[in-house]
Each structure stands twice: as C-alpha cells, then as structure tokens.
Amino acid sequence: MRRVAIASCIGTTIEFYDFFIYGTAAALVFPTVFFPALGATAGTVASFATFAVAFVARPVGAMLFGHFGDRIGRKKTLVSTLLLMGIATLLIGLLPGAETIGVAAPIILVLLRFVQGFAVGGEWAGATLLTAEYAPPGKRGLYAMFPQLGPAIAFALSSGTFLFTGLALGDTNEAFLNYGWRIPFLFSIVLVAIGLYMRLAIEETPVFRAETEARAAEPEQKRTLPFLDALRHQTKEILLSAGALAIMFAFFYMGTAYLTSYATSTLGFDRPFVLTVGIASSVVFGAAIVLSALYSDRFGRRRVIMVSCGFSVVWALALFPLLDTGSPVAFVVGMMVTLAIFGIAYGPCGALLPEMFHTRYRYTGAGLGYNLAGVLGGAIPPMIAAPLAAAYGGIAIGVMLMVIGLVSFVCTAALVETRDRAL
C-alpha cells in the first residue's frame, strides 16, 4: 500500500509538473516568444488559448486511455501516459520561437500542448484508481489523497524551477526569454525516468484482476466498449461530477496560471516574488488536500466538496477587489486562499469519482467526469479572464467565478454520497 501510494503521488507530480510549467510559461514567456506581433493583451489571450487547448484534449485522452485502462489494466496505461507527457514536454523545451521559424512555432506549440492534455486526460483517473482500488475499507479518502497531492508538489516544483532559473541568470529578462524558460521543460525528462521506475515496480490492482477474470468468463458478444457502457448506464453521474468539480478547476487554474500573469503584467510585481508566493501557496494547497481527504472519510465526500463550493461563491467576489489594492500582502492572501478553497474540494474527489462508477468502466467514467470539469472550469475562465479584466475590471472575473461556483454547488448537492460504497 505504501509503494502504491508513493508511486501514484510521484506519477501525478511529474504529469502535473509538465502541465504547470506550461501554465507558468504561458503567463511569463509565451506572449513574447511565440506571439510577439499581437501586443500585450492579445498576446496573453493567445497564450492562454494554447493553454486551454489541453483541456479540450483531456476528455479525448480520458476516452482513449480509459478504454485501455478498463481493458488491459491501470498500470500499463499509466506508463503510456507518463511517456507521452514526457516526450511532448521535452519537445516544447526544444521548440524555436516565432522569430526563428515564424508562424510554424505557435502551430507546433498548439499541437504539443494538445498532446500534453491528451496524456493528462488519461493520467488522473488511472492514478486515483490505483490507490482507491487498493485502499482498505474506511480509508479510501486517506489513500486516494496521495495522487491528489501531486498537483500541489508539482506547482511548487514548477514555480521553483522557474525561480531558480531566473536567479541563476541574474533575472536577466533577455536571457530568460531566449533560453532560461526552456530549462524547466528539459528538466522534466529526469522526473519522467524516476516516475517510470516507480510505476514499473507496482502490480495491477486486485479489483481490476477480479474484473478481468469475470469478463473472461463472459460470451464474446456481451463484451462492449467501456465508453459506451459509461454513457449508457451513468451519463447522469458523468455530467453531475463535471458540474460539481468545475469551480475546483476554475479556482486552481486561475490561481496557478492567470494570477501569475495578472500579478506581473497588471499589478507590476516582479517575477521572483510571484514565483515565491506560488511555492508558499502550494504548501497551503497541499495541507488543504490532506485535511479535506481525511475529513471526507469521516463526514462524506459530498459534504466536504459542498463546503468548498460555498466558500468559492463568496471568495470569487472578494478576490479581485483585494488584489487590485496593489498590496503584496493582498496578493499573498489572494493566492493562498484561492488554492486552499480548491484543495478542500480536490482532496475528496480522488475517492469520490472512483466510487461513483462500476469497475467495468470506472477508468473511463471517472476520467470523463474529471476532464469535462477541466473543460468547463480550466479551459474557459483563464482564456476569457484577460479580455474581461481589460473591458470591465477584475470584478468581472469575480462574477464569472461566482456563477461557476453556484453551478458547482447545485451539482454537488444533487450527487449521492459514496463514502460507504464497496469497489
């Protein structure tokens, strides 16, 4: 159990590290390197549009990798997602800018970002299933917490590598734009090697092995596609889980990607300060994940996630007026509270989604619900936040987040509690 927990945590850390360094680069570097002709606001919008591409790819990855995860196993599929993410991230680090290869640069960037999203789409469900299906009764929230910690660690790593690179270059903007930003992307190949070693050392889950034996005894004509089974039998659960987790994604990617851009371009804070705040916020974020996952074993997944949704509705309206005071302390509080609210919902969902779906299509169903939430909350808000802020000020972003929070609250209230279900 310890080996499975560590392997799942390391795996999601690496996958999300690769995912987050793109978000940090999209905020700090890509408008200049890949969209220099568009100007500041349009360049930022275009940069975050490429960031959003991955969220469109995630449901596609969830369907394809979910199929193989439900058919050939969780472990083999997770090895594939890790390799695919590592290769795409390495190639982004090697990609020349628009000044060198012209319009081909942003086109290739979009394609590689799509591959990143495709890989992450298959990663999360497999990693959480790995721990949830191994976990003893009454401790599923505890063990499913370990893959959930991956994003918190990854955010600290991604902010830390960009901070270290900037300090090593003397925070020379030209050097950072020319080659410094590439170092975190190239470094990811080392993490991928560690993750592969850990994942190859674990065994397939006993729940999946039992399902494989049961399926082998069935007549061939009764074996259907996991994707079709999930849609046929549990469409409601897929849609409700997507709606319930939408605000979670909106807060996370606004906190990790958009606020990094907002702090440097609008509030005028320097890059080292913003990245340091990101590292500190990841600690608060991780603590919120741990506590909420433990409480979900005691009070239920649904109740804890509803608390997060309730906080998000109030905080959404307070966040940007607080940030627009221009105070560094206000920015620290804004970042930490935003990620803490996200962490309260993120801790229980590692157990919630696996518990919602039948073993036969659990990888597919959990992956679809999770990644559709990513489209609703992670793709759209960061992309439209910059033009909203430019036209109506930061309060418009707060209203947008409040609406998403209300939708998530209603969807969560409609869910059935799953804490005591057997897998």
PDB file of N, CA and C in Angstrom, residues 17-81:
ATOM      1  N   TYR A  17       3.570  18.532 -13.095  1.00  0.00           N
ATOM      2  CA  TYR A  17       4.715  19.428 -13.242  1.00  0.00           C
ATOM      3  C   TYR A  17       4.846  19.835 -14.706  1.00  0.00           C
ATOM      4  N   ASP A  18       4.803  18.858 -15.593  1.00  0.00           N
ATOM      5  CA  ASP A  18       4.890  19.148 -17.029  1.00  0.00           C
ATOM      6  C   ASP A  18       3.741  20.055 -17.466  1.00  0.00           C
ATOM      7  N   PHE A  19       2.561  19.811 -16.902  1.00  0.00           N
ATOM      8  CA  PHE A  19       1.390  20.596 -17.262  1.00  0.00           C
ATOM      9  C   PHE A  19       1.497  22.026 -16.746  1.00  0.00           C
ATOM     10  N   PHE A  20       2.013  22.194 -15.521  1.00  0.00           N
ATOM     11  CA  PHE A  20       2.047  23.509 -14.896  1.00  0.00           C
ATOM     12  C   PHE A  20       3.165  24.401 -15.408  1.00  0.00           C
ATOM     13  N   ILE A  21       4.289  23.824 -15.767  1.00  0.00           N
ATOM     14  CA  ILE A  21       5.350  24.685 -16.287  1.00  0.00           C
ATOM     15  C   ILE A  21       4.889  25.348 -17.580  1.00  0.00           C
ATOM     16  N   TYR A  22       3.991  24.683 -18.287  1.00  0.00           N
ATOM     17  CA  TYR A  22       3.405  25.321 -19.469  1.00  0.00           C
ATOM     18  C   TYR A  22       2.566  26.528 -19.038  1.00  0.00           C
ATOM     19  N   GLY A  23       1.758  26.360 -17.971  1.00  0.00           N
ATOM     20  CA  GLY A  23       0.939  27.469 -17.498  1.00  0.00           C
ATOM     21  C   GLY A  23       1.779  28.649 -17.026  1.00  0.00           C
ATOM     22  N   THR A  24       2.865  28.357 -16.315  1.00  0.00           N
ATOM     23  CA  THR A  24       3.763  29.425 -15.860  1.00  0.00           C
ATOM     24  C   THR A  24       4.416  30.119 -17.049  1.00  0.00           C
ATOM     25  N   ALA A  25       4.871  29.329 -18.022  1.00  0.00           N
ATOM     26  CA  ALA A  25       5.485  29.900 -19.219  1.00  0.00           C
ATOM     27  C   ALA A  25       4.470  30.691 -20.038  1.00  0.00           C
ATOM     28  N   ALA A  26       3.216  30.203 -20.078  1.00  0.00           N
ATOM     29  CA  ALA A  26       2.169  30.926 -20.807  1.00  0.00           C
ATOM     30  C   ALA A  26       1.932  32.305 -20.200  1.00  0.00           C
ATOM     31  N   ALA A  27       2.100  32.414 -18.880  1.00  0.00           N
ATOM     32  CA  ALA A  27       1.916  33.691 -18.200  1.00  0.00           C
ATOM     33  C   ALA A  27       3.123  34.616 -18.357  1.00  0.00           C
ATOM     34  N   LEU A  28       4.337  34.037 -18.306  1.00  0.00           N
ATOM     35  CA  LEU A  28       5.544  34.857 -18.226  1.00  0.00           C
ATOM     36  C   LEU A  28       6.284  35.028 -19.548  1.00  0.00           C
ATOM     37  N   VAL A  29       6.199  34.036 -20.446  1.00  0.00           N
ATOM     38  CA  VAL A  29       7.128  33.979 -21.567  1.00  0.00           C
ATOM     39  C   VAL A  29       6.448  33.902 -22.930  1.00  0.00           C
ATOM     40  N   PHE A  30       5.470  33.029 -23.086  1.00  0.00           N
ATOM     41  CA  PHE A  30       4.945  32.702 -24.416  1.00  0.00           C
ATOM     42  C   PHE A  30       4.370  33.881 -25.189  1.00  0.00           C
ATOM     43  N   PRO A  31       3.727  34.879 -24.533  1.00  0.00           N
ATOM     44  CA  PRO A  31       3.257  36.029 -25.322  1.00  0.00           C
ATOM     45  C   PRO A  31       4.384  36.712 -26.091  1.00  0.00           C
ATOM     46  N   THR A  32       5.575  36.745 -25.507  1.00  0.00           N
ATOM     47  CA  THR A  32       6.723  37.386 -26.158  1.00  0.00           C
ATOM     48  C   THR A  32       7.416  36.459 -27.146  1.00  0.00           C
ATOM     49  N   VAL A  33       7.586  35.193 -26.778  1.00  0.00           N
ATOM     50  CA  VAL A  33       8.356  34.253 -27.591  1.00  0.00           C
ATOM     51  C   VAL A  33       7.571  33.750 -28.802  1.00  0.00           C
ATOM     52  N   PHE A  34       6.288  33.451 -28.609  1.00  0.00           N
ATOM     53  CA  PHE A  34       5.510  32.829 -29.684  1.00  0.00           C
ATOM     54  C   PHE A  34       4.460  33.751 -30.310  1.00  0.00           C
ATOM     55  N   PHE A  35       4.080  34.848 -29.626  1.00  0.00           N
ATOM     56  CA  PHE A  35       3.068  35.752 -30.178  1.00  0.00           C
ATOM     57  C   PHE A  35       3.536  37.213 -30.087  1.00  0.00           C
ATOM     58  N   PRO A  36       4.741  37.528 -30.565  1.00  0.00           N
ATOM     59  CA  PRO A  36       5.287  38.878 -30.385  1.00  0.00           C
ATOM     60  C   PRO A  36       4.543  39.950 -31.178  1.00  0.00           C
ATOM     61  N   ALA A  37       3.878  39.558 -32.259  1.00  0.00           N
ATOM     62  CA  ALA A  37       3.244  40.554 -33.124  1.00  0.00           C
ATOM     63  C   ALA A  37       1.873  40.996 -32.621  1.00  0.00           C
ATOM     64  N   LEU A  38       1.337  40.338 -31.593  1.00  0.00           N
ATOM     65  CA  LEU A  38      -0.043  40.598 -31.184  1.00  0.00           C
ATOM     66  C   LEU A  38      -0.179  41.688 -30.125  1.00  0.00           C
ATOM     67  N   GLY A  39       0.910  42.069 -29.485  1.00  0.00           N
ATOM     68  CA  GLY A  39       0.816  43.036 -28.407  1.00  0.00           C
ATOM     69  C   GLY A  39       0.549  42.363 -27.077  1.00  0.00           C
ATOM     70  N   ALA A  40       0.522  43.144 -25.997  1.00  0.00           N
ATOM     71  CA  ALA A  40       0.467  42.576 -24.641  1.00  0.00           C
ATOM     72  C   ALA A  40      -0.833  41.820 -24.354  1.00  0.00           C
ATOM     73  N   THR A  41      -1.986  42.496 -24.502  1.00  0.00           N
ATOM     74  CA  THR A  41      -3.258  41.855 -24.146  1.00  0.00           C
ATOM     75  C   THR A  41      -3.591  40.707 -25.087  1.00  0.00           C
ATOM     76  N   ALA A  42      -3.513  40.966 -26.395  1.00  0.00           N
ATOM     77  CA  ALA A  42      -3.840  39.919 -27.376  1.00  0.00           C
ATOM     78  C   ALA A  42      -2.853  38.758 -27.284  1.00  0.00           C
ATOM     79  N   GLY A  43      -1.581  39.063 -27.005  1.00  0.00           N
ATOM     80  CA  GLY A  43      -0.582  38.005 -26.860  1.00  0.00           C
ATOM     81  C   GLY A  43      -0.882  37.123 -25.664  1.00  0.00           C
ATOM     82  N   THR A  44      -1.343  37.759 -24.558  1.00  0.00           N
ATOM     83  CA  THR A  44      -1.703  36.981 -23.374  1.00  0.00           C
ATOM     84  C   THR A  44      -2.922  36.108 -23.648  1.00  0.00           C
ATOM     85  N   VAL A  45      -3.917  36.665 -24.354  1.00  0.00           N
ATOM     86  CA  VAL A  45      -5.109  35.885 -24.706  1.00  0.00           C
ATOM     87  C   VAL A  45      -4.727  34.692 -25.570  1.00  0.00           C
ATOM     88  N   ALA A  46      -3.865  34.928 -26.590  1.00  0.00           N
ATOM     89  CA  ALA A  46      -3.442  33.840 -27.474  1.00  0.00           C
ATOM     90  C   ALA A  46      -2.651  32.788 -26.703  1.00  0.00           C
ATOM     91  N   SER A  47      -1.815  33.251 -25.779  1.00  0.00           N
ATOM     92  CA  SER A  47      -1.010  32.326 -24.989  1.00  0.00           C
ATOM     93  C   SER A  47      -1.888  31.433 -24.124  1.00  0.00           C
ATOM     94  N   PHE A  48      -2.893  32.021 -23.482  1.00  0.00           N
ATOM     95  CA  PHE A  48      -3.802  31.230 -22.652  1.00  0.00           C
ATOM     96  C   PHE A  48      -4.772  30.407 -23.491  1.00  0.00           C
ATOM     97  N   ALA A  49      -4.975  30.808 -24.747  1.00  0.00           N
ATOM     98  CA  ALA A  49      -5.766  29.961 -25.647  1.00  0.00           C
ATOM     99  C   ALA A  49      -5.023  28.658 -25.919  1.00  0.00           C
ATOM    100  N   THR A  50      -3.700  28.728 -26.098  1.00  0.00           N
ATOM    101  CA  THR A  50      -2.926  27.494 -26.270  1.00  0.00           C
ATOM    102  C   THR A  50      -2.937  26.681 -24.974  1.00  0.00           C
ATOM    103  N   PHE A  51      -2.954  27.381 -23.843  1.00  0.00           N
ATOM    104  CA  PHE A  51      -3.075  26.701 -22.546  1.00  0.00           C
ATOM    105  C   PHE A  51      -4.397  25.941 -22.480  1.00  0.00           C
ATOM    106  N   ALA A  52      -5.462  26.560 -23.005  1.00  0.00           N
ATOM    107  CA  ALA A  52      -6.792  25.947 -22.949  1.00  0.00           C
ATOM    108  C   ALA A  52      -6.933  24.760 -23.881  1.00  0.00           C
ATOM    109  N   VAL A  53      -6.121  24.703 -24.933  1.00  0.00           N
ATOM    110  CA  VAL A  53      -6.188  23.594 -25.885  1.00  0.00           C
ATOM    111  C   VAL A  53      -6.080  22.249 -25.175  1.00  0.00           C
ATOM    112  N   ALA A  54      -5.233  22.189 -24.152  1.00  0.00           N
ATOM    113  CA  ALA A  54      -5.026  20.931 -23.432  1.00  0.00           C
ATOM    114  C   ALA A  54      -6.306  20.438 -22.775  1.00  0.00           C
ATOM    115  N   PHE A  55      -7.165  21.363 -22.355  1.00  0.00           N
ATOM    116  CA  PHE A  55      -8.401  20.951 -21.695  1.00  0.00           C
ATOM    117  C   PHE A  55      -9.402  20.366 -22.687  1.00  0.00           C
ATOM    118  N   VAL A  56      -9.328  20.831 -23.932  1.00  0.00           N
ATOM    119  CA  VAL A  56     -10.150  20.227 -24.978  1.00  0.00           C
ATOM    120  C   VAL A  56      -9.666  18.801 -25.250  1.00  0.00           C
ATOM    121  N   ALA A  57      -8.347  18.601 -25.183  1.00  0.00           N
ATOM    122  CA  ALA A  57      -7.766  17.287 -25.442  1.00  0.00           C
ATOM    123  C   ALA A  57      -8.003  16.309 -24.306  1.00  0.00           C
ATOM    124  N   ARG A  58      -8.219  16.813 -23.105  1.00  0.00           N
ATOM    125  CA  ARG A  58      -8.305  15.926 -21.938  1.00  0.00           C
ATOM    126  C   ARG A  58      -9.466  14.932 -21.997  1.00  0.00           C
ATOM    127  N   PRO A  59     -10.686  15.350 -22.365  1.00  0.00           N
ATOM    128  CA  PRO A  59     -11.749  14.336 -22.479  1.00  0.00           C
ATOM    129  C   PRO A  59     -11.449  13.281 -23.544  1.00  0.00           C
ATOM    130  N   VAL A  60     -10.770  13.698 -24.627  1.00  0.00           N
ATOM    131  CA  VAL A  60     -10.390  12.731 -25.667  1.00  0.00           C
ATOM    132  C   VAL A  60      -9.409  11.709 -25.086  1.00  0.00           C
ATOM    133  N   GLY A  61      -8.428  12.203 -24.332  1.00  0.00           N
ATOM    134  CA  GLY A  61      -7.479  11.309 -23.671  1.00  0.00           C
ATOM    135  C   GLY A  61      -8.163  10.411 -22.655  1.00  0.00           C
ATOM    136  N   ALA A  62      -9.159  10.975 -21.953  1.00  0.00           N
ATOM    137  CA  ALA A  62      -9.891  10.181 -20.960  1.00  0.00           C
ATOM    138  C   ALA A  62     -10.621   9.015 -21.622  1.00  0.00           C
ATOM    139  N   MET A  63     -11.194   9.265 -22.805  1.00  0.00           N
ATOM    140  CA  MET A  63     -11.916   8.204 -23.515  1.00  0.00           C
ATOM    141  C   MET A  63     -10.965   7.118 -24.021  1.00  0.00           C
ATOM    142  N   LEU A  64      -9.871   7.543 -24.661  1.00  0.00           N
ATOM    143  CA  LEU A  64      -8.963   6.552 -25.247  1.00  0.00           C
ATOM    144  C   LEU A  64      -8.210   5.777 -24.165  1.00  0.00           C
ATOM    145  N   PHE A  65      -7.552   6.495 -23.250  1.00  0.00           N
ATOM    146  CA  PHE A  65      -6.797   5.815 -22.205  1.00  0.00           C
ATOM    147  C   PHE A  65      -7.733   5.111 -21.221  1.00  0.00           C
ATOM    148  N   GLY A  66      -8.954   5.672 -21.057  1.00  0.00           N
ATOM    149  CA  GLY A  66      -9.928   4.989 -20.218  1.00  0.00           C
ATOM    150  C   GLY A  66     -10.295   3.630 -20.787  1.00  0.00           C
ATOM    151  N   HIS A  67     -10.433   3.574 -22.112  1.00  0.00           N
ATOM    152  CA  HIS A  67     -10.729   2.297 -22.771  1.00  0.00           C
ATOM    153  C   HIS A  67      -9.657   1.259 -22.459  1.00  0.00           C
ATOM    154  N   PHE A  68      -8.395   1.652 -22.652  1.00  0.00           N
ATOM    155  CA  PHE A  68      -7.303   0.707 -22.408  1.00  0.00           C
ATOM    156  C   PHE A  68      -7.115   0.437 -20.916  1.00  0.00           C
ATOM    157  N   GLY A  69      -7.352   1.452 -20.094  1.00  0.00           N
ATOM    158  CA  GLY A  69      -7.248   1.243 -18.649  1.00  0.00           C
ATOM    159  C   GLY A  69      -8.277   0.268 -18.133  1.00  0.00           C
ATOM    160  N   ASP A  70      -9.467   0.286 -18.744  1.00  0.00           N
ATOM    161  CA  ASP A  70     -10.524  -0.645 -18.344  1.00  0.00           C
ATOM    162  C   ASP A  70     -10.377  -2.010 -19.004  1.00  0.00           C
ATOM    163  N   ARG A  71      -9.583  -2.091 -20.067  1.00  0.00           N
ATOM    164  CA  ARG A  71      -9.434  -3.350 -20.779  1.00  0.00           C
ATOM    165  C   ARG A  71      -8.113  -4.070 -20.478  1.00  0.00           C
ATOM    166  N   ILE A  72      -6.997  -3.351 -20.525  1.00  0.00           N
ATOM    167  CA  ILE A  72      -5.697  -4.027 -20.343  1.00  0.00           C
ATOM    168  C   ILE A  72      -5.071  -3.745 -18.981  1.00  0.00           C
ATOM    169  N   GLY A  73      -5.604  -2.761 -18.245  1.00  0.00           N
ATOM    170  CA  GLY A  73      -5.099  -2.542 -16.898  1.00  0.00           C
ATOM    171  C   GLY A  73      -4.693  -1.120 -16.602  1.00  0.00           C
ATOM    172  N   ARG A  74      -4.749  -0.777 -15.294  1.00  0.00           N
ATOM    173  CA  ARG A  74      -4.398   0.576 -14.855  1.00  0.00           C
ATOM    174  C   ARG A  74      -2.899   0.839 -15.040  1.00  0.00           C
ATOM    175  N   LYS A  75      -2.075  -0.123 -14.654  1.00  0.00           N
ATOM    176  CA  LYS A  75      -0.625   0.070 -14.637  1.00  0.00           C
ATOM    177  C   LYS A  75      -0.060   0.332 -16.029  1.00  0.00           C
ATOM    178  N   LYS A  76      -0.378  -0.529 -16.998  1.00  0.00           N
ATOM    179  CA  LYS A  76       0.167  -0.370 -18.353  1.00  0.00           C
ATOM    180  C   LYS A  76      -0.243   0.952 -18.972  1.00  0.00           C
ATOM    181  N   THR A  77      -1.481   1.350 -18.740  1.00  0.00           N
ATOM    182  CA  THR A  77      -1.972   2.600 -19.304  1.00  0.00           C
ATOM    183  C   THR A  77      -1.245   3.798 -18.699  1.00  0.00           C
ATOM    184  N   LEU A  78      -0.998   3.746 -17.393  1.00  0.00           N
ATOM    185  CA  LEU A  78      -0.315   4.858 -16.724  1.00  0.00           C
ATOM    186  C   LEU A  78       1.129   5.011 -17.189  1.00  0.00           C
ATOM    187  N   VAL A  79       1.781   3.920 -17.527  1.00  0.00           N
ATOM    188  CA  VAL A  79       3.128   4.008 -18.090  1.00  0.00           C
ATOM    189  C   VAL A  79       3.086   4.748 -19.426  1.00  0.00           C
ATOM    190  N   SER A  80       2.061   4.480 -20.235  1.00  0.00           N
ATOM    191  CA  SER A  80       1.912   5.134 -21.542  1.00  0.00           C
ATOM    192  C   SER A  80       1.676   6.634 -21.393  1.00  0.00           C
ATOM    193  N   THR A  81       0.803   7.024 -20.461  1.00  0.00           N
ATOM    194  CA  THR A  81       0.519   8.453 -20.293  1.00  0.00           C
ATOM    195  C   THR A  81       1.758   9.210 -19.835  1.00  0.00           C
TER     196      THR A  81
END
